[in-house]
Every structure is written in structure tokens, then in C-alpha cells.
Coordinates of C-alpha atoms in Angstrom, one line a residue:
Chain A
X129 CA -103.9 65.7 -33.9
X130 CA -101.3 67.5 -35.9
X131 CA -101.6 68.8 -39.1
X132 CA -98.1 67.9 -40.4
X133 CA -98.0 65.7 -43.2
X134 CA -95.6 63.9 -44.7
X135 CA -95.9 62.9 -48.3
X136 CA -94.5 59.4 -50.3
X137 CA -95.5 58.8 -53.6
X138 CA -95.0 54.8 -54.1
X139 CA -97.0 55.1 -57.5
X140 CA -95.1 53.5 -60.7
X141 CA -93.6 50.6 -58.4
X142 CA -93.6 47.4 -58.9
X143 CA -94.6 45.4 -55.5
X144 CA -93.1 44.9 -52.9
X145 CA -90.9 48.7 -53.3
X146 CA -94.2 50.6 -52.6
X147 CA -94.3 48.6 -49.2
X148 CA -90.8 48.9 -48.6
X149 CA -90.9 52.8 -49.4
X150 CA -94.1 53.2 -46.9
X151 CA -92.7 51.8 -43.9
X152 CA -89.0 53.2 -44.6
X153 CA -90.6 56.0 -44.5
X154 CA -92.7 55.5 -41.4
X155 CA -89.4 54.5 -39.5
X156 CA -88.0 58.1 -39.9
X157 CA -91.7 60.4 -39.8
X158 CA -91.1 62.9 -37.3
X159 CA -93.6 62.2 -33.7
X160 CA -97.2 63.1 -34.3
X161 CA -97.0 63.7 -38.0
X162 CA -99.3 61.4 -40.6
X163 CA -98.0 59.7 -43.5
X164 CA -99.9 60.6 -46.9
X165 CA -98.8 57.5 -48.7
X166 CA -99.8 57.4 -52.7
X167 CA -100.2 53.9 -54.9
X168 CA -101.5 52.4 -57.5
X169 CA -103.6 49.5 -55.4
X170 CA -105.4 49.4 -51.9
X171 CA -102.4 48.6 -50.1
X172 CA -103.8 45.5 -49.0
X173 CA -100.6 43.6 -47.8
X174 CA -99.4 46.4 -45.9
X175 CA -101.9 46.8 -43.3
X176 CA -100.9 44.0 -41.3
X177 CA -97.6 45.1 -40.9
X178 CA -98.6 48.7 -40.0
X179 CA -101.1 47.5 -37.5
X180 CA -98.1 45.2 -35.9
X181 CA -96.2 48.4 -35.4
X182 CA -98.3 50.2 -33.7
X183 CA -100.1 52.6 -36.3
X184 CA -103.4 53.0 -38.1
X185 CA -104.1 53.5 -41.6
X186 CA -107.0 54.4 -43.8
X187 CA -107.5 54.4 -47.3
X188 CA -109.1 56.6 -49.5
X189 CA -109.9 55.9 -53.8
X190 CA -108.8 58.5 -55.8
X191 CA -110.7 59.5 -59.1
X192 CA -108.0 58.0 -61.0
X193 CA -108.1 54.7 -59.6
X194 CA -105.0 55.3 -57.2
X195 CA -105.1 55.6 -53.6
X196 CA -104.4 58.0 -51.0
X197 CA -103.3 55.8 -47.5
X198 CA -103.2 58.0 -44.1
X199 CA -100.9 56.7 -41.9
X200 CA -100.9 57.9 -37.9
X201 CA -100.1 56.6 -34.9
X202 CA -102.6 54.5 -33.0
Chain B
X136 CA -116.2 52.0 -52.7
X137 CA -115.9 54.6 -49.2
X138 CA -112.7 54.7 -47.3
X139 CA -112.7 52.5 -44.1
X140 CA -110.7 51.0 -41.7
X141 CA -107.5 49.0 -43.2
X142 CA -107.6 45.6 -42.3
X143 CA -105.6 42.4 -43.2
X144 CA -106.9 40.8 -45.9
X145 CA -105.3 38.4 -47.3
X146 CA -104.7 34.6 -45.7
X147 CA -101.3 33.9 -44.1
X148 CA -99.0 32.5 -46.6
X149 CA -98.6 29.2 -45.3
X150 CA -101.9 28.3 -47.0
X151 CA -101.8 29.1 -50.8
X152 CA -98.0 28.1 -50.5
X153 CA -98.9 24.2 -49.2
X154 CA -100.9 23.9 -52.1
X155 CA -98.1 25.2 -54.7
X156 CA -95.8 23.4 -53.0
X157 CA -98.2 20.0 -53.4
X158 CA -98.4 21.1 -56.5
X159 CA -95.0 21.2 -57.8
X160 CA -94.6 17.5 -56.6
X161 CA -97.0 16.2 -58.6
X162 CA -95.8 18.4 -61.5
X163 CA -92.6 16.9 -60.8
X164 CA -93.8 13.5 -60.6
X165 CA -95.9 14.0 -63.8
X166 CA -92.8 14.7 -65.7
X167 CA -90.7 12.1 -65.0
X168 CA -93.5 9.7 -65.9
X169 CA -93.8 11.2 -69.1
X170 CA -90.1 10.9 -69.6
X171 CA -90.3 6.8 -68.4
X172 CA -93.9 6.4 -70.6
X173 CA -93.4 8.9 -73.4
X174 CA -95.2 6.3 -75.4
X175 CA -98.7 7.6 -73.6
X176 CA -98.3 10.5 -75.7
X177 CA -98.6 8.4 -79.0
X178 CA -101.5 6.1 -78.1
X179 CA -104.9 7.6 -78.3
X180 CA -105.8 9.3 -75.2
X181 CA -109.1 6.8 -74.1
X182 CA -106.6 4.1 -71.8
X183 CA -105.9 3.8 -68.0
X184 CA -102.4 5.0 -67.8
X185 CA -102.9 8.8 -70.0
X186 CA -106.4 8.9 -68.0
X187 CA -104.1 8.9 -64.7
X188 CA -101.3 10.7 -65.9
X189 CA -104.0 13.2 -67.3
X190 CA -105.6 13.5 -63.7
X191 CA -102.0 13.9 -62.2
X192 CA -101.6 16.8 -64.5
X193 CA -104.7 18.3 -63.9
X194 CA -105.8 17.5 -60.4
X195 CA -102.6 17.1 -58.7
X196 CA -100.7 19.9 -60.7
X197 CA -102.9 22.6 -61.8
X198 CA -105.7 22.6 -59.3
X199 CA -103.6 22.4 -56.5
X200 CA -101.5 25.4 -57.3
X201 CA -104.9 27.4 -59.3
X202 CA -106.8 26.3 -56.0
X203 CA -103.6 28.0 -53.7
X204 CA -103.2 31.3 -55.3
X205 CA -107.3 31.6 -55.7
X206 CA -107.4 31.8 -51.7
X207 CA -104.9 34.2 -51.9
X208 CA -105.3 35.8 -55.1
X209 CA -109.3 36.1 -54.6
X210 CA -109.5 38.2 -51.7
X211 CA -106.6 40.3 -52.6
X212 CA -108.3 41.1 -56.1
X213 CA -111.7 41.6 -54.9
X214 CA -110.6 43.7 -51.5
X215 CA -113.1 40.6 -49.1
X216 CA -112.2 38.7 -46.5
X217 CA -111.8 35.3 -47.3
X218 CA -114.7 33.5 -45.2
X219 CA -112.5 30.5 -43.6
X220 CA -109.0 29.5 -43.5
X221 CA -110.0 26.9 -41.3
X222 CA -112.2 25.4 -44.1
X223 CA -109.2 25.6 -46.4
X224 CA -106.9 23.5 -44.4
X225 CA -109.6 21.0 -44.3
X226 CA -110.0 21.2 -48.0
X227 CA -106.0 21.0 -48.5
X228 CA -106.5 17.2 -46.4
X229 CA -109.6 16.2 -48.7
X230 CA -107.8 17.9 -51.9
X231 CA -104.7 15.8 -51.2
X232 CA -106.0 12.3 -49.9
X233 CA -108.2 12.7 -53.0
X234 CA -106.3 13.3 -56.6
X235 CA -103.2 11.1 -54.9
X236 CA -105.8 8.0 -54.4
X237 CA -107.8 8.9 -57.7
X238 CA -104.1 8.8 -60.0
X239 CA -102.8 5.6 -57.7
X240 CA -106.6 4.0 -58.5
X241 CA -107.0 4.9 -62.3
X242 CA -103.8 3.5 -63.0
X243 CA -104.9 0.3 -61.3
X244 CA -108.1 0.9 -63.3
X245 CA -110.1 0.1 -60.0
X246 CA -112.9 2.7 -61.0
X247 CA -114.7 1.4 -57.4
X248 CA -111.9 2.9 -56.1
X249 CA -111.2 5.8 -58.1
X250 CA -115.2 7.0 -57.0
X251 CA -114.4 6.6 -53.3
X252 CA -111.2 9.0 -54.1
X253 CA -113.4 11.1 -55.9
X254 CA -116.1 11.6 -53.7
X255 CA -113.4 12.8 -51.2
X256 CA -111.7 15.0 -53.5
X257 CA -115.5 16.0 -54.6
X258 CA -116.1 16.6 -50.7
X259 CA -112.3 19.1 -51.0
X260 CA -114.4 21.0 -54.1
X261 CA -117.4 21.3 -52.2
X262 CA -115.7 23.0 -49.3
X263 CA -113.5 25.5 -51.9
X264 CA -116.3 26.4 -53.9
X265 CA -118.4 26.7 -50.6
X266 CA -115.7 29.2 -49.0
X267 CA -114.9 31.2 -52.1
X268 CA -118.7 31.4 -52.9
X269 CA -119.3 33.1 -49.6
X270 CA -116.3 34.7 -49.9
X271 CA -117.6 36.4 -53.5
X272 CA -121.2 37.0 -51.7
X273 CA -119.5 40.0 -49.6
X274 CA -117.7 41.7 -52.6
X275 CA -118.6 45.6 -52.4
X276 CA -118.7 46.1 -56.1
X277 CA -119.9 43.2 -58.5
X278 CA -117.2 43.2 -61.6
X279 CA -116.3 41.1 -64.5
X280 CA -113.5 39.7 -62.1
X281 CA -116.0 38.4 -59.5
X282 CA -118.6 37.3 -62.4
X283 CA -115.3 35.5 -64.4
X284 CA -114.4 33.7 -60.4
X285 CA -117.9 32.8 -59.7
X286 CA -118.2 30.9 -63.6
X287 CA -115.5 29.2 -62.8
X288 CA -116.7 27.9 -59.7
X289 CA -119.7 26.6 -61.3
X290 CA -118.1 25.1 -64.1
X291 CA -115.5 23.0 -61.5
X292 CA -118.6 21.9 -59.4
X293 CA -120.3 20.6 -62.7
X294 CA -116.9 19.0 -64.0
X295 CA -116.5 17.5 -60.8
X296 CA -120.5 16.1 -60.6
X297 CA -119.8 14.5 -64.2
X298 CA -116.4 13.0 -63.6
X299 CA -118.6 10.9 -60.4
X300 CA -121.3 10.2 -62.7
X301 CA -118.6 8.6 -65.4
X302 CA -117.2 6.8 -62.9
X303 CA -120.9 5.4 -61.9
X304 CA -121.6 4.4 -65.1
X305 CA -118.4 2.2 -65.0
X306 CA -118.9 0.7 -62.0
X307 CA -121.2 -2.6 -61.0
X308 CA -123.3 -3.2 -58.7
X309 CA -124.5 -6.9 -57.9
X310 CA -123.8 -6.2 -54.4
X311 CA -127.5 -4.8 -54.2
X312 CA -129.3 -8.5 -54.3
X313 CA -126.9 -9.7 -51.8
X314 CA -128.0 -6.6 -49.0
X315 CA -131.4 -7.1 -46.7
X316 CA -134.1 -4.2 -47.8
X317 CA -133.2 -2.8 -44.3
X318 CA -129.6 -1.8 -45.1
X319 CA -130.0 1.8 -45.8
X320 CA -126.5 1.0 -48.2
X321 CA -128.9 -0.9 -50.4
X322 CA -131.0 2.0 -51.7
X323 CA -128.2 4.3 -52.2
X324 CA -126.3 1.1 -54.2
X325 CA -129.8 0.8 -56.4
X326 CA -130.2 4.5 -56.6
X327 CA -126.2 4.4 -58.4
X328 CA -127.4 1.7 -60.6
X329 CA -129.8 3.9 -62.0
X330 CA -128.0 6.5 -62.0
X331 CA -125.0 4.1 -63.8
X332 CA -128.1 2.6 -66.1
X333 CA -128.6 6.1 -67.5
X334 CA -125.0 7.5 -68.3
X335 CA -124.5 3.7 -70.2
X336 CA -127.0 5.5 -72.6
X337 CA -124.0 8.1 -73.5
X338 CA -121.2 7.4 -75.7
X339 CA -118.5 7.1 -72.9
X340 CA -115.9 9.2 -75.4
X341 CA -118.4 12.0 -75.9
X342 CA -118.7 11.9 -72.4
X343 CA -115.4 12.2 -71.4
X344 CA -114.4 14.8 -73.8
X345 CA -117.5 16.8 -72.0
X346 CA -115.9 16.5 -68.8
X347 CA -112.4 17.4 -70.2
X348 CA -113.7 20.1 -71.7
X349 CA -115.9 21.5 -68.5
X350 CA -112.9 21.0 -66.0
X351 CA -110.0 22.8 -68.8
X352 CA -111.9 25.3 -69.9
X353 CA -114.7 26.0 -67.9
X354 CA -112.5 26.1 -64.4
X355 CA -109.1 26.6 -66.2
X356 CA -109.5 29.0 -68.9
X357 CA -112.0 30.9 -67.2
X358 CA -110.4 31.3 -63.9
X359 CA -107.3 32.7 -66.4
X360 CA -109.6 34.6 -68.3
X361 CA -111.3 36.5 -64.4
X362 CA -107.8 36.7 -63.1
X363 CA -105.8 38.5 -65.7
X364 CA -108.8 41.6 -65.9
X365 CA -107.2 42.3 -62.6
X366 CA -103.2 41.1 -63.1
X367 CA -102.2 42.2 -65.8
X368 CA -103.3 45.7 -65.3
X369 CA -101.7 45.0 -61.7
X370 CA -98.4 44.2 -63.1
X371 CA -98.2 46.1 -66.6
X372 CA -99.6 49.6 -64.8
X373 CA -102.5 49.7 -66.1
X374 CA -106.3 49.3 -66.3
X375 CA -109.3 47.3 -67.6
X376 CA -109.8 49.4 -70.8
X377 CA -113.6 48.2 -71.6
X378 CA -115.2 46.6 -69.2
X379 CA -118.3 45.7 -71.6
X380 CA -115.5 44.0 -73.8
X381 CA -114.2 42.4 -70.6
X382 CA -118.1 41.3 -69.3
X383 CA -118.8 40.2 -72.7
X384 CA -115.7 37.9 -72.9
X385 CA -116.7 35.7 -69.7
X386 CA -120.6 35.9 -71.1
X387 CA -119.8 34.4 -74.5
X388 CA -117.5 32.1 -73.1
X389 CA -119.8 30.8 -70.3
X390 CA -122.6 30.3 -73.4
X391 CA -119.7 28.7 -75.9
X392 CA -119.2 26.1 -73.3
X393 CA -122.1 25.4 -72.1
X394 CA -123.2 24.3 -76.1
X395 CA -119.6 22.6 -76.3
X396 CA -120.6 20.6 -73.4
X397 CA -124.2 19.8 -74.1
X398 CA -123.3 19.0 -78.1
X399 CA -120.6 16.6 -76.9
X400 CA -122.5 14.3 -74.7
X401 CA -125.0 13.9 -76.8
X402 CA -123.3 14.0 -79.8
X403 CA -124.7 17.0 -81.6
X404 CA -124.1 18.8 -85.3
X405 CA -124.0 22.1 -84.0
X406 CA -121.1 21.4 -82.0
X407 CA -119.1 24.3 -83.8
X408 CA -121.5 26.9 -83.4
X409 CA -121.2 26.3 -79.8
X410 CA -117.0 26.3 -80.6
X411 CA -117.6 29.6 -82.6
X412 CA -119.5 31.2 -80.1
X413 CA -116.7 29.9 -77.3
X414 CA -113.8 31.5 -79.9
X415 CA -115.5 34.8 -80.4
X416 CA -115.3 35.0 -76.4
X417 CA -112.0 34.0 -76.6
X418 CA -111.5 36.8 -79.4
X419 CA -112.8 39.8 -76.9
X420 CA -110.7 38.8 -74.4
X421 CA -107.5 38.7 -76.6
X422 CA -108.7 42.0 -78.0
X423 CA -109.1 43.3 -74.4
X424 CA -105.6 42.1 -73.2
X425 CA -103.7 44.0 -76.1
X426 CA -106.0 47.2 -74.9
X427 CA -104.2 46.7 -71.5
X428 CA -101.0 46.1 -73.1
X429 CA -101.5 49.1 -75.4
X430 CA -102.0 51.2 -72.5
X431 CA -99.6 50.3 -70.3
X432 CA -97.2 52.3 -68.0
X433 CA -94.3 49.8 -67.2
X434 CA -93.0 49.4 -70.5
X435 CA -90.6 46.0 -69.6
X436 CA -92.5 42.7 -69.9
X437 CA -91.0 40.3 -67.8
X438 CA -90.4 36.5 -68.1
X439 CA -93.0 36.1 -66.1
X440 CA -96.0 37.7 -68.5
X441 CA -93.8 36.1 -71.3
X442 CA -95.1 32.9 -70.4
X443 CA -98.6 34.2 -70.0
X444 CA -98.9 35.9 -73.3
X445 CA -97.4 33.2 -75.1
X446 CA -100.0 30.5 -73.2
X447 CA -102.5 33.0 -75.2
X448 CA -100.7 32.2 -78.6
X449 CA -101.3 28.7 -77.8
X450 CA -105.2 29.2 -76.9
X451 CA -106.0 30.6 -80.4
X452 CA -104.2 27.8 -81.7
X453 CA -105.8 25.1 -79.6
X454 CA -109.3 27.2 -80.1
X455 CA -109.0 26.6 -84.1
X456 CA -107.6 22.9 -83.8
X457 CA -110.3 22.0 -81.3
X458 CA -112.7 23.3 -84.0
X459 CA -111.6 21.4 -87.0
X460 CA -111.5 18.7 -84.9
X461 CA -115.3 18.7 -83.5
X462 CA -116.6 19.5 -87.1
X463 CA -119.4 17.3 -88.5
X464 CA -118.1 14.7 -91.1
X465 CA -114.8 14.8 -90.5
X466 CA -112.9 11.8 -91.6
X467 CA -111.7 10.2 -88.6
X468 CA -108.3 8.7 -89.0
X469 CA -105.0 7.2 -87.3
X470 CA -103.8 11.6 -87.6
X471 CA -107.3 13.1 -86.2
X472 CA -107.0 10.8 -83.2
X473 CA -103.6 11.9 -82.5
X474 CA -104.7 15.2 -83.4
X475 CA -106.8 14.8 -80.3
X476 CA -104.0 14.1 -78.0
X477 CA -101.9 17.0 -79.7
X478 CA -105.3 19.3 -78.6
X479 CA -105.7 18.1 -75.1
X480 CA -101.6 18.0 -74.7
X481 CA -101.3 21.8 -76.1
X482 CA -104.6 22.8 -73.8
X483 CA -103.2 21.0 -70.6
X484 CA -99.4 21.4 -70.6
X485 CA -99.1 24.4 -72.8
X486 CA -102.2 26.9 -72.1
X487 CA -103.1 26.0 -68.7
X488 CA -99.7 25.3 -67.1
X489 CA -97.4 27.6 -69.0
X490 CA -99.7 30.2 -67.6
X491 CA -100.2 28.8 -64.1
X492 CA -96.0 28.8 -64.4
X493 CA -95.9 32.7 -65.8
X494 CA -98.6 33.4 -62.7
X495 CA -96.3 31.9 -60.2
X496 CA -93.1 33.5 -61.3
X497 CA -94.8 36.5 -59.9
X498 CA -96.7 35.0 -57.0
X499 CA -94.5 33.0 -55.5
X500 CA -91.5 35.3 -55.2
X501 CA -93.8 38.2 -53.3
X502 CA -95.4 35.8 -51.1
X503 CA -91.7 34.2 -49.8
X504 CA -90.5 37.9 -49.4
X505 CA -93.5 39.0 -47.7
X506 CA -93.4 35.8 -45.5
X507 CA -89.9 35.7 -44.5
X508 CA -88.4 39.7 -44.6
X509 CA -91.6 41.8 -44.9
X510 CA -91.5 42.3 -40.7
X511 CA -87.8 43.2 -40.8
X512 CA -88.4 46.2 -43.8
X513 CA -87.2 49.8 -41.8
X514 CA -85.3 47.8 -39.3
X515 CA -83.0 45.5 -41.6
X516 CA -81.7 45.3 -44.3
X517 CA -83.6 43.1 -46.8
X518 CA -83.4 41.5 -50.3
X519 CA -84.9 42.8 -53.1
X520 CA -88.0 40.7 -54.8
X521 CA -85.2 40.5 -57.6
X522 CA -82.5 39.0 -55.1
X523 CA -85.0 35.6 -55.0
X524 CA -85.2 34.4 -58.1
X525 CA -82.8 34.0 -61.0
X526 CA -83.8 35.7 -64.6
X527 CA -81.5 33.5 -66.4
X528 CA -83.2 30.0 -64.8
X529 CA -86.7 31.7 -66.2
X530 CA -85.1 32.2 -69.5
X531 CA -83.8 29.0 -70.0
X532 CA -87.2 27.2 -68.2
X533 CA -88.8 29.1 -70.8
X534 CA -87.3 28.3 -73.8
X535 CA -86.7 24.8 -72.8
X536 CA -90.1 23.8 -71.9
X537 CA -91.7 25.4 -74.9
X538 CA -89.0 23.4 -76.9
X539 CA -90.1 20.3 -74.8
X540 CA -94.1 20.9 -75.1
X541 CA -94.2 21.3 -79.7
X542 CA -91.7 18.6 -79.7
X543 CA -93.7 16.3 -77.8
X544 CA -97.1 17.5 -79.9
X545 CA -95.1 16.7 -83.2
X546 CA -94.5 13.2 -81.6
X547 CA -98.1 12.9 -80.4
X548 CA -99.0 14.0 -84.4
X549 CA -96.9 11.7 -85.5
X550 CA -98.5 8.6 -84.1
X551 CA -96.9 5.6 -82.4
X552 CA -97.9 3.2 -85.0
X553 CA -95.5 5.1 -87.8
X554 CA -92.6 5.0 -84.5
X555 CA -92.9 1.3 -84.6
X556 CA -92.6 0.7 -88.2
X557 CA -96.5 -1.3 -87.9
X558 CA -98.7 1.5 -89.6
X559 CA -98.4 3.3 -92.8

């Protein structure tokens, strides 16, 4: 697994941008890199999609009631 | 709660949106009766035609679109699976065979009928309370949300249970003599003619107003009440800021109405201490929602909240009419009765729906977008959630329909016998 990581913060958006940011940014993440993704909310809606692509995620609470989402490839 | 696996959550959208889209027929059908019948308005409320126009409104409006976004809202909110979409789809067939044959049979006034329609749509209840009950059993972490959904799953079952016990009670039975003792029909016929003997006891008005009360505020209200702890700190960017406040709101007003409801059927003094105790409820949660607005990061408030914070204007107002009105010795007259109308008109069409409308300006939009371009995002181009709707249409809806509601309360006040020229 690498260690590269590539950071989005999707905090502050109103839904659907923090989706559309996420897997914009998934389209362009260099090959064996993970996605750190940041939001306000389990990014519940967007696991399908990831999944239907082809990648995994896991999600993570953070102590301020946002999440951390790592995105890699399955 | 610890990190695991992502999953997909949420029911495919095809679900709530049948149920919204069922909904917005009978919404639309419910208007253009009003505008033929506007007259129902200024009759007191206890006659076939407002009964079925009332369950139109209610059942066929309301519940259908509150019953759609719960399976999608619920396990969204409360990060579950929801237990079946299978059983949904069956409930959709009970849900829909059910209010359409109840509002065709009450406007008959075939109450024989209107308890077979019910006991379907009752059968539609079972199976919604059944699948979001077991959904609620897996939640990871208890909250007020989950406490709030669960109340108001109770409350609908009980609403439901007394609307079929009315209904009973208004039915007859001379069909039992003519059945042999073998039929097993002719036990469960004599068991309802007890059952029909008893509720005669009631005053049918106190009654009614019991079940009004346990389906608009106990399911309604309530289910409002759960849903915004986790909305509007969804949409606003921001958080619950007391969750004792929060717990406490959906305590009081789960005690409130359960005195409301026990003081009207049986026609009790200490109705508005019950009402008090339901208002102070009311009171946290107002107090709580201005903490989330307080505290808010996304300073805009949209059309969409708009309608849902001015629903809560209405709710204090209704909370204090409904008092007045349900205090011991007042004089009833030609303007209380209307009065009553006014309350249940504001409570129905103005509380209930213009936030059920306010919900679905956010819903709705998301859950097209997510259905029809959500696959294509990084490969297409797509619209924005913005692109769908039309700010301008909300504006006007808004305005329009809040003109439309107080005008037709002032009417309602005003009474049809004054219209006509026959009363004072």
C-alpha cells in the first residue's frame, strides 16, 4: 500500500458539492494513492457510487463531529 | 461509533419518491376540492364531506409523502439499514388501496366500507411501523432522534387503532342473528358489537377530536419535532446544541399528548394542564431550534427552511388557540366552533404541510439529482442541485400559499351562516 495521500476538504458544502468534489477528485488521484476526504456527515450517499467504481472507503468520526473518509482502490 | 466498512445505506429512490409522487396527487386533488367546496371550510368540521376531504389531506397527502422520506430520511439520519424494501413496496399497495377507498367511502358515508378501507390501510401501518421499528432496533447509538421516530410510531399505531374503533362504533351489526354459531365470522361480528357497544359510551366529538389530535400531533408534529434535531443542523451547519433540551422536548410532548388524548375522550377538566404540559414541550423545542440557528455556520436560509420556520410560527399560534379552545367553561358559540375549524385548518394545511413542503424543497431536489446524474459526476458534465428547481417558483409558492392558508382561516372565522345573510 502506498503512503501517498491526497487530501479534499468537502467541509462547509452544501450536499450534493461534497460528493461531486470527492469523486472529481477520485477521477484525477494519481495510481495507488488514497483519498483523505473531509465532511461534515458520514458520507452515506456516496458509498454506493464509490463501490460501483471500483474503490473502497472507510470512515472514521472525528472529535468534532466531522468525518475523515479513506478512499483506495479495491 | 468505530469506523467500519462503508456501505450503502439508504433505499433506492424509486421508493420514497412513489410515495411523494402519490402524495402530490392527492394534494392536488385536495385542492381543487377545496376550491369547488370552499363552503366545507365554513360548516363545522363533524360532516361527511370535511371528514373525507380531512382524510384526503392527511392520509393521502401528508402520510404518503412523511411515510416516503421516513424510509429514506430514517436510515440516512440514524446511519441503519433500513430492514425491507420489499415490505415497503407492499406497504405502498396497502397504503394506496387504503386512504383512496377510505376518502371515496367517507364521502359516501358508507362507514362499513370505510372500516374495510381501513383495516387495509391499518394492515399498510402495521407493515411501516413494523419495518422502521426493526429498523430503529439496530441503531448504534440511542438519541433523541431515534426516541422522537420511535414516539411517533407509537402515536400513528394508536391513531390508527382508534380511528377502527370509531368506525366500529358507527357501524351495525344485525348480521350476527342471521349467521349459524358455526360461522367463525359470527364471533368476530359479536366480538365488534361489543367492542361498537362500548365506544357508543364516548361522546363521538370528544372522540374524534382524540383521534385528530393523536394522528396530527402525535405522528405529525412529533415526527417534525425527531427530524429537524438532525436537519436543520444538517442544512444550517450546525449541531444539536443541548441534547437534554432536545430529549426533554419529545418527553414533555409525548406526556402533553398522552393527557390531551385521555382528557378528550373522556371529557376531562384538566384538559389544559395536559395542553400546558404539551406547549412547554413545544417551548424547548422552539428554544432548542433558535440554539441551532444561533450557532449556525451557513449564514443563508433558504426558501426551503423559510417554510419550515414559519410552520413553527404557526405551531405556537395553533398551541395557544387549541388551548383557549379546550378550556373548561368556555362559552360555546357559532365563533368557537369555527374557531375549531380555523385550529384544525391552521394545524393541517399550515403547520404540518407547509413544513412537509419546506422538507421536500430540499429532499426532493437531491434525491432526482442523485437518481438521475449522480453516476455520471467525474465523467460528465452535470447540473448543479440549483439547476433543478426554480427560486422564484418557491418564492411565489410561498407567499401565495400563506396568503391562500389565513385567508381561508379568516373565512372559516367568519362562519358560513354570516356569508349567507341567515345568522347574526
Amino acid at each position: 500500500m502506498s503512503d501517498e495521500f491526497v487530501e479534499v476538504d468537502a467541509r462547509g458544502l452544501e450536499p450534493p458539492q461534497p460528493m461531486v468534489r470527492i469523486l472529481e477528485a477520485l477521477t484525477v488521484l494519481p495510481t495507488g494513492a488514497i483519498l483523505r476526504a473531509r465532511t461534515d456527515r458520514r458520507p452515506l450517499h456516496l458509498y454506493p457510487l464509490i463501490e460501483e467504481r471500483g474503490w473502497v472507503a472507510e470512515s472514521q468520526p472525528e472529535a468534532d463531529g466531522s468525518f475523515v473518509t479513506f478512499i483506495r482502490h479495491a | 461509533m468505530p469506523p467500519g466498512p462503508a456501505s450503502g445505506l439508504a433505499p433506492s429512490v424509486g421508493l420514497p419518491l412513489r410515495f411523494v409522487a402519490t402524495g402530490f396527487a392527492a394534494w392536488l386533488v385536495g385542492v381543487v376540492l377545496l376550491v369547488v367546496r370552499p363552503d366545507m371550510l365554513a360548516t363545522y368540521h363533524y360532516n361527511q364531506y370535511v371528514v373525507a376531504a380531512t382524510h384526503l389531506w392527511v392520509l393521502g397527502f401528508l402520510s404518503s409523502v412523511v411515510m416516503g422520506a421516513m424510509y429514506q430520511l430514517v436510515p440516512v439520519a440514524l446511519e441503519v439499514r433500513l430492514h425491507s424494501e420489499r415490505l415497503a413496496k407492499w406497504q405502498f399497495v396497502f397504503h394506496l388501496a387504503g386512504w383512496v377507498g377510505m376518502v371515496a367511502m367517507f364521502w359516501r358515508w358508507d362507514l362499513k366500507q370505510v372500516g374495510h378501507f381501513g383495516s387495509a390501510f391499518a394492515v399498510g401501518v402495521g407493515l411501516f411501523v413494523y419495518n422502521l421499528g426493526r429498523t430503529l432496533r439496530r441503531v448504534p447509538r440511542w438519541n433523541v432522534v431515534a426516541a422522537g421516530v420511535a414516539s411517533a410510531l407509537a402515536w400513528l399505531s394508536l391513531t390508527v387503532v382508534v380511528g377502527l374503533i370509531v368506525v366500529t362504533g358507527k357501524c351495525t351489526y344485525d348480521s350476527v342473528e342471521r349467521l349459524t354459531t358455526a360461522n367463525p365470522l359470527r364471533g368476530m361480528l359479536a366480538a365488534l358489537a361489543a367492542l361498537a357497544t362500548w365506544v357508543n359510551q364516548f361522546d363521538p366529538l370528544g372522540v374524534m377530536h382524540a383521534h385528530a389530535h393523536l394522528g396530527v400531533v402525535g405522528f405529525f408534529v412529533m415526527m417534525i419535532v425527531a427530524v429537524s434535531y438532525k436537519l436543520l443542523p444538517m442544512f444550517l451547519l450546525s449541531e444539536v446544541q443541548s441534547e437534554r433540551r432536545a430529549a426533554w422536548s419529545v418527553r414533555l410532548l409525548n406526556a402533553g399528548l398522552a393527557g390531551v388524548f385521555l382528557a378528550l375522550a373522556w371529557r376531562r377538566t384538566w384538559q389544559p394542564v395536559a395542553a400546558l404540559v404539551l406547549i412547554a414541550g413545544l417551548g424547548l423545542y422552539f428554544a432548542e431550534v433558535r440554539a441551532i440557528l444561533r450557532a449556525r455556520r451557513r449564514r443563508v436560509i433558504d426558501w426551503g427552511l423559510r417554510h419550515h420556520l414559519t410552520a413553527q410560527g404557526l405551531l405556537g399560534l395553533v398551541a395557544v388557540l387549541g388551548l383557549v379552545l379546550g378550556w373548561p367553561g368556555l362559552r360555546v358559540t357559532m365563533f368557537t366552533a369555527q374557531l375549531e375549524t380555523v385550529y384544525g385548518w391552521l394545524g393541517i394545511a399550515g403547520v404540518v404541510s407547509f413544513t412537509v413542503l419546506g422538507f421536500l424543497y430540499k429532499i426532493v431536489p437531491f434525491l432526482v439529482w442523485y437518481h438521475s446524474y449522480s453516476r455520471a459526476v467525474g465523467r460528465a458534465r452535470v447540473p448543479t442541485l440549483a439547476d433543478l428547481y426554480s427560486e422564484r417558483l418557491q418564492v411565489a409558492g410561498y407567499w401565495s400559499y400563506l396568503a391562500g392558508l389565513l385567508a381561508a382561516a379568516a373565512g372559516a372565522a367568519a362562519g358560513y351562516a354570516r356569508w349567507r345573510g341567515r345568522g347574526r
